[in-house]
mmCIF file of N, CA and C in Angstrom:
data_model
loop_
_atom_site.group_PDB
_atom_site.id
_atom_site.type_symbol
_atom_site.label_atom_id
_atom_site.label_comp_id
_atom_site.label_asym_id
_atom_site.label_seq_id
_atom_site.Cartn_x
_atom_site.Cartn_y
_atom_site.Cartn_z
ATOM 1 N N MET A 1 -37.106 38.165 56.859
ATOM 2 C CA MET A 1 -36.185 39.494 56.705
ATOM 3 C C MET A 1 -35.131 38.938 56.322
ATOM 4 N N THR A 2 -34.996 40.324 54.282
ATOM 5 C CA THR A 2 -34.012 40.677 53.782
ATOM 6 C C THR A 2 -33.518 41.658 54.077
ATOM 7 N N ILE A 3 -33.365 41.979 55.372
ATOM 8 C CA ILE A 3 -32.546 42.888 56.296
ATOM 9 C C ILE A 3 -32.608 42.592 57.909
ATOM 10 N N THR A 4 -31.900 43.382 58.407
ATOM 11 C CA THR A 4 -32.308 43.368 59.475
ATOM 12 C C THR A 4 -32.892 44.028 60.688
ATOM 13 N N PRO A 5 -33.750 43.462 60.876
ATOM 14 C CA PRO A 5 -35.043 44.212 61.630
ATOM 15 C C PRO A 5 -35.015 45.827 62.082
ATOM 16 N N GLY A 6 -35.188 46.238 61.446
ATOM 17 C CA GLY A 6 -35.424 47.678 62.233
ATOM 18 C C GLY A 6 -33.935 48.750 61.089
ATOM 19 N N ALA A 7 -33.680 48.360 60.306
ATOM 20 C CA ALA A 7 -32.806 48.676 59.989
ATOM 21 C C ALA A 7 -33.380 49.035 57.969
ATOM 22 N N ALA A 8 -34.391 49.775 58.498
ATOM 23 C CA ALA A 8 -34.966 50.396 56.925
ATOM 24 C C ALA A 8 -33.898 51.623 56.153
ATOM 25 N N GLY A 9 -34.299 50.988 55.373
ATOM 26 C CA GLY A 9 -32.674 51.540 53.264
ATOM 27 C C GLY A 9 -31.645 50.439 53.605
ATOM 28 N N SER A 10 -31.427 49.725 54.213
ATOM 29 C CA SER A 10 -30.221 48.817 54.927
ATOM 30 C C SER A 10 -30.336 47.929 53.136
ATOM 31 N N ALA A 11 -28.754 46.950 52.824
ATOM 32 C CA ALA A 11 -29.188 46.456 51.237
ATOM 33 C C ALA A 11 -29.475 44.818 51.793
ATOM 34 N N PHE A 12 -30.734 44.894 50.631
ATOM 35 C CA PHE A 12 -31.219 43.183 50.303
ATOM 36 C C PHE A 12 -30.034 41.933 50.023
ATOM 37 N N GLN A 13 -30.732 41.320 51.085
ATOM 38 C CA GLN A 13 -29.378 40.113 51.438
ATOM 39 C C GLN A 13 -30.052 38.882 50.874
ATOM 40 N N GLU A 14 -28.984 38.807 50.451
ATOM 41 C CA GLU A 14 -30.381 37.762 48.583
ATOM 42 C C GLU A 14 -30.192 36.097 49.281
ATOM 43 N N GLU A 15 -29.186 36.257 49.972
ATOM 44 C CA GLU A 15 -28.956 35.184 50.648
ATOM 45 C C GLU A 15 -29.986 34.235 50.964
ATOM 46 N N VAL A 16 -31.121 35.171 51.634
ATOM 47 C CA VAL A 16 -32.095 34.565 52.424
ATOM 48 C C VAL A 16 -32.962 33.826 51.401
ATOM 49 N N LEU A 17 -32.943 34.733 50.095
ATOM 50 C CA LEU A 17 -33.272 33.747 49.400
ATOM 51 C C LEU A 17 -33.487 31.806 48.974
ATOM 52 N N ASP A 18 -32.529 31.397 49.301
ATOM 53 C CA ASP A 18 -32.146 30.444 50.006
ATOM 54 C C ASP A 18 -32.962 29.653 50.966
ATOM 55 N N LYS A 19 -33.344 30.363 51.500
ATOM 56 C CA LYS A 19 -34.494 30.243 53.407
ATOM 57 C C LYS A 19 -35.694 29.493 52.010
ATOM 58 N N LEU A 20 -36.192 30.216 51.311
ATOM 59 C CA LEU A 20 -38.008 30.657 50.955
ATOM 60 C C LEU A 20 -38.285 28.426 49.905
ATOM 61 N N ALA A 21 -37.273 28.158 49.205
ATOM 62 C CA ALA A 21 -37.516 26.521 49.112
ATOM 63 C C ALA A 21 -37.737 25.734 50.317
ATOM 64 N N PRO A 22 -37.140 25.524 51.471
ATOM 65 C CA PRO A 22 -37.540 25.207 52.567
ATOM 66 C C PRO A 22 -38.334 25.372 52.986
ATOM 67 N N LEU A 23 -38.792 26.479 52.775
ATOM 68 C CA LEU A 23 -40.435 26.907 53.860
ATOM 69 C C LEU A 23 -41.949 26.177 53.068
ATOM 70 N N ARG A 24 -41.344 26.348 51.567
ATOM 71 C CA ARG A 24 -42.567 25.481 51.150
ATOM 72 C C ARG A 24 -41.959 24.607 51.176
ATOM 73 N N SER A 25 -41.344 23.636 51.246
ATOM 74 C CA SER A 25 -41.490 22.042 51.126
ATOM 75 C C SER A 25 -41.785 21.644 52.708
ATOM 76 N N ALA A 26 -41.298 22.303 53.387
ATOM 77 C CA ALA A 26 -42.181 22.223 55.249
ATOM 78 C C ALA A 26 -43.772 22.189 55.619
ATOM 79 N N SER A 27 -44.415 23.528 54.463
ATOM 80 C CA SER A 27 -45.742 24.080 54.609
ATOM 81 C C SER A 27 -46.085 24.746 53.098
ATOM 82 N N PRO A 28 -46.256 23.583 52.170
ATOM 83 C CA PRO A 28 -46.764 24.343 50.884
ATOM 84 C C PRO A 28 -48.246 24.886 50.275
ATOM 85 N N THR A 29 -48.804 24.686 51.637
ATOM 86 C CA THR A 29 -50.516 25.888 50.900
ATOM 87 C C THR A 29 -50.022 27.393 52.284
ATOM 88 N N ARG A 30 -48.952 27.543 52.439
ATOM 89 C CA ARG A 30 -48.645 29.312 52.918
ATOM 90 C C ARG A 30 -48.351 29.979 52.285
ATOM 91 N N ARG A 31 -48.826 31.134 51.650
ATOM 92 C CA ARG A 31 -48.114 31.730 51.131
ATOM 93 C C ARG A 31 -46.263 32.601 52.060
ATOM 94 N N VAL A 32 -45.261 32.187 50.783
ATOM 95 C CA VAL A 32 -44.232 33.498 51.320
ATOM 96 C C VAL A 32 -44.271 34.377 50.841
ATOM 97 N N GLY A 33 -43.687 35.214 51.654
ATOM 98 C CA GLY A 33 -42.898 36.701 50.862
ATOM 99 C C GLY A 33 -41.512 37.161 51.609
ATOM 100 N N LEU A 34 -41.232 38.081 51.012
ATOM 101 C CA LEU A 34 -39.464 38.974 51.637
ATOM 102 C C LEU A 34 -40.477 40.495 52.074
ATOM 103 N N ASP A 35 -39.809 40.707 53.305
ATOM 104 C CA ASP A 35 -39.400 42.145 53.009
ATOM 105 C C ASP A 35 -38.516 42.779 53.595
ATOM 106 N N GLY A 36 -37.862 43.634 53.174
ATOM 107 C CA GLY A 36 -37.052 44.309 53.924
ATOM 108 C C GLY A 36 -35.695 44.455 52.791
ATOM 109 N N GLY A 37 -34.958 46.032 52.550
ATOM 110 C CA GLY A 37 -34.331 46.223 51.144
ATOM 111 C C GLY A 37 -35.054 45.664 49.977
ATOM 112 N N VAL A 38 -36.018 45.473 49.879
ATOM 113 C CA VAL A 38 -36.478 45.238 48.131
ATOM 114 C C VAL A 38 -36.489 46.478 47.264
ATOM 115 N N ARG A 39 -35.896 46.310 46.494
ATOM 116 C CA ARG A 39 -36.296 47.164 45.292
ATOM 117 C C ARG A 39 -36.639 46.145 43.631
ATOM 118 N N ARG A 40 -36.628 47.210 42.427
ATOM 119 C CA ARG A 40 -37.363 47.243 41.552
ATOM 120 C C ARG A 40 -37.015 45.862 40.454
ATOM 121 N N GLU A 41 -35.776 45.866 41.462
ATOM 122 C CA GLU A 41 -35.139 44.448 40.823
ATOM 123 C C GLU A 41 -34.638 43.237 41.260
ATOM 124 N N HIS A 42 -35.077 42.979 42.678
ATOM 125 C CA HIS A 42 -35.591 41.691 43.450
ATOM 126 C C HIS A 42 -36.762 41.407 43.583
ATOM 127 N N VAL A 43 -37.438 42.306 42.474
ATOM 128 C CA VAL A 43 -39.083 41.344 42.622
ATOM 129 C C VAL A 43 -39.035 40.089 41.806
ATOM 130 N N GLN A 44 -38.562 39.974 40.552
ATOM 131 C CA GLN A 44 -39.007 38.336 39.425
ATOM 132 C C GLN A 44 -37.865 37.244 40.046
ATOM 133 N N VAL A 45 -36.453 38.569 41.279
ATOM 134 C CA VAL A 45 -36.006 37.332 41.176
ATOM 135 C C VAL A 45 -36.472 36.275 43.164
ATOM 136 N N ALA A 46 -36.932 37.162 43.583
ATOM 137 C CA ALA A 46 -38.021 36.591 44.711
ATOM 138 C C ALA A 46 -38.758 35.648 44.425
ATOM 139 N N GLN A 47 -39.768 35.940 42.743
ATOM 140 C CA GLN A 47 -41.164 35.182 42.420
ATOM 141 C C GLN A 47 -39.837 33.750 42.087
ATOM 142 N N ARG A 48 -38.712 33.776 41.405
ATOM 143 C CA ARG A 48 -38.403 32.710 40.723
ATOM 144 C C ARG A 48 -37.844 31.494 41.900
ATOM 145 N N ALA A 49 -37.096 32.579 43.132
ATOM 146 C CA ALA A 49 -36.976 31.588 44.524
ATOM 147 C C ALA A 49 -38.226 31.013 45.016
ATOM 148 N N GLY A 50 -39.256 32.038 44.342
ATOM 149 C CA GLY A 50 -40.887 31.356 45.858
ATOM 150 C C GLY A 50 -41.841 31.246 46.631
ATOM 151 N N ALA A 51 -40.930 33.280 46.300
ATOM 152 C CA ALA A 51 -42.281 34.194 47.458
ATOM 153 C C ALA A 51 -43.693 34.397 46.504
ATOM 154 N N ASP A 52 -44.042 34.566 47.314
ATOM 155 C CA ASP A 52 -45.784 35.200 46.845
ATOM 156 C C ASP A 52 -46.158 35.773 46.224
ATOM 157 N N TRP A 53 -45.249 37.300 47.975
ATOM 158 C CA TRP A 53 -45.350 38.461 47.613
ATOM 159 C C TRP A 53 -44.388 39.573 47.962
ATOM 160 N N VAL A 54 -44.005 40.643 48.040
ATOM 161 C CA VAL A 54 -43.357 41.132 48.153
ATOM 162 C C VAL A 54 -43.462 42.366 49.192
ATOM 163 N N VAL A 55 -42.679 43.072 50.442
ATOM 164 C CA VAL A 55 -42.747 44.692 51.239
ATOM 165 C C VAL A 55 -41.584 45.090 50.611
ATOM 166 N N VAL A 56 -42.535 46.583 49.703
ATOM 167 C CA VAL A 56 -41.945 47.593 49.032
ATOM 168 C C VAL A 56 -41.759 48.367 49.926
ATOM 169 N N GLY A 57 -40.726 49.224 50.880
ATOM 170 C CA GLY A 57 -41.191 50.772 51.264
ATOM 171 C C GLY A 57 -40.413 51.420 50.677
ATOM 172 N N THR A 58 -38.872 51.745 51.348
ATOM 173 C CA THR A 58 -38.161 52.668 50.864
ATOM 174 C C THR A 58 -38.477 53.207 49.267
ATOM 175 N N ASP A 59 -37.737 51.855 49.102
ATOM 176 C CA ASP A 59 -37.542 51.708 47.433
ATOM 177 C C ASP A 59 -39.083 52.652 46.664
ATOM 178 N N LEU A 60 -39.270 52.210 47.016
ATOM 179 C CA LEU A 60 -41.163 53.003 46.243
ATOM 180 C C LEU A 60 -40.906 54.002 46.056
ATOM 181 N N PHE A 61 -40.804 54.819 47.936
ATOM 182 C CA PHE A 61 -41.534 56.135 48.644
ATOM 183 C C PHE A 61 -39.938 56.985 48.486
ATOM 184 N N SER A 62 -38.753 56.885 47.821
ATOM 185 C CA SER A 62 -37.174 57.200 47.517
ATOM 186 C C SER A 62 -37.821 57.979 46.478
ATOM 187 N N ALA A 63 -36.908 59.348 46.289
ATOM 188 C CA ALA A 63 -37.214 59.513 44.312
ATOM 189 C C ALA A 63 -36.948 58.509 43.654
ATOM 190 N N GLY A 64 -37.890 59.210 42.726
ATOM 191 C CA GLY A 64 -38.406 58.555 41.788
ATOM 192 C C GLY A 64 -38.739 56.930 41.644
ATOM 193 N N GLY A 65 -39.415 57.053 43.165
ATOM 194 C CA GLY A 65 -39.839 55.804 43.177
ATOM 195 C C GLY A 65 -41.081 55.483 42.241
ATOM 196 N N GLU A 66 -42.110 55.959 42.751
ATOM 197 C CA GLU A 66 -43.068 56.042 41.973
ATOM 198 C C GLU A 66 -42.376 55.024 40.202
ATOM 199 N N ALA A 67 -42.299 56.017 39.428
ATOM 200 C CA ALA A 67 -41.316 56.003 38.489
ATOM 201 C C ALA A 67 -40.954 54.509 37.400
ATOM 202 N N ARG A 68 -40.215 54.053 38.832
ATOM 203 C CA ARG A 68 -39.747 52.456 39.268
ATOM 204 C C ARG A 68 -40.579 51.163 39.384
ATOM 205 N N TRP A 69 -41.951 51.799 39.776
ATOM 206 C CA TRP A 69 -42.561 51.148 40.099
ATOM 207 C C TRP A 69 -44.212 51.229 39.572
ATOM 208 N N ALA A 70 -43.967 52.179 38.546
ATOM 209 C CA ALA A 70 -45.726 52.376 37.661
ATOM 210 C C ALA A 70 -45.601 50.456 37.356
ATOM 211 N N ASP A 71 -45.289 50.032 36.473
ATOM 212 C CA ASP A 71 -45.985 49.218 35.942
ATOM 213 C C ASP A 71 -46.746 48.610 37.196
ATOM 214 N N VAL A 72 -46.053 47.700 38.124
ATOM 215 C CA VAL A 72 -46.235 47.014 39.178
ATOM 216 C C VAL A 72 -47.662 47.793 39.854
ATOM 217 N N LEU A 73 -46.572 49.067 40.030
ATOM 218 C CA LEU A 73 -49.074 50.338 40.634
ATOM 219 C C LEU A 73 -50.222 50.059 39.346
ATOM 220 N N ALA A 74 -49.190 50.042 38.418
ATOM 221 C CA ALA A 74 -50.776 49.353 37.273
ATOM 222 C C ALA A 74 -51.515 48.265 37.902
ATOM 223 N N GLY A 75 -51.302 47.384 38.225
ATOM 224 C CA GLY A 75 -51.538 46.681 38.091
ATOM 225 C C GLY A 75 -50.608 45.203 37.824
ATOM 226 N N GLY A 76 -49.625 45.074 37.155
ATOM 227 C CA GLY A 76 -47.759 44.065 36.094
ATOM 228 C C GLY A 76 -47.479 43.401 38.412
ATOM 229 N N ASN A 77 -47.099 42.365 37.799
ATOM 230 C CA ASN A 77 -46.199 41.706 38.766
ATOM 231 C C ASN A 77 -45.440 42.128 38.292
ATOM 232 N N GLY A 78 -44.107 42.999 38.408
ATOM 233 C CA GLY A 78 -43.040 42.519 38.072
ATOM 234 C C GLY A 78 -42.691 42.134 37.031
#
């Protein structure tokens, strides 16, 4: 979780990205991802850190969210 669980709309905690590499090393065949506070600008950072997937909620469904995420919704990967 990249926010405190249950705190929808909270800020993304970038320090959580540092946990992805150890997870990958411990279990290289498992897919790992992020959930919580993910905004458009976090997708590539998360991918570079080793995330296979991200969960987006508030940023997508807030005002202007569809426009911010249009390329991803159309099949791009961010």
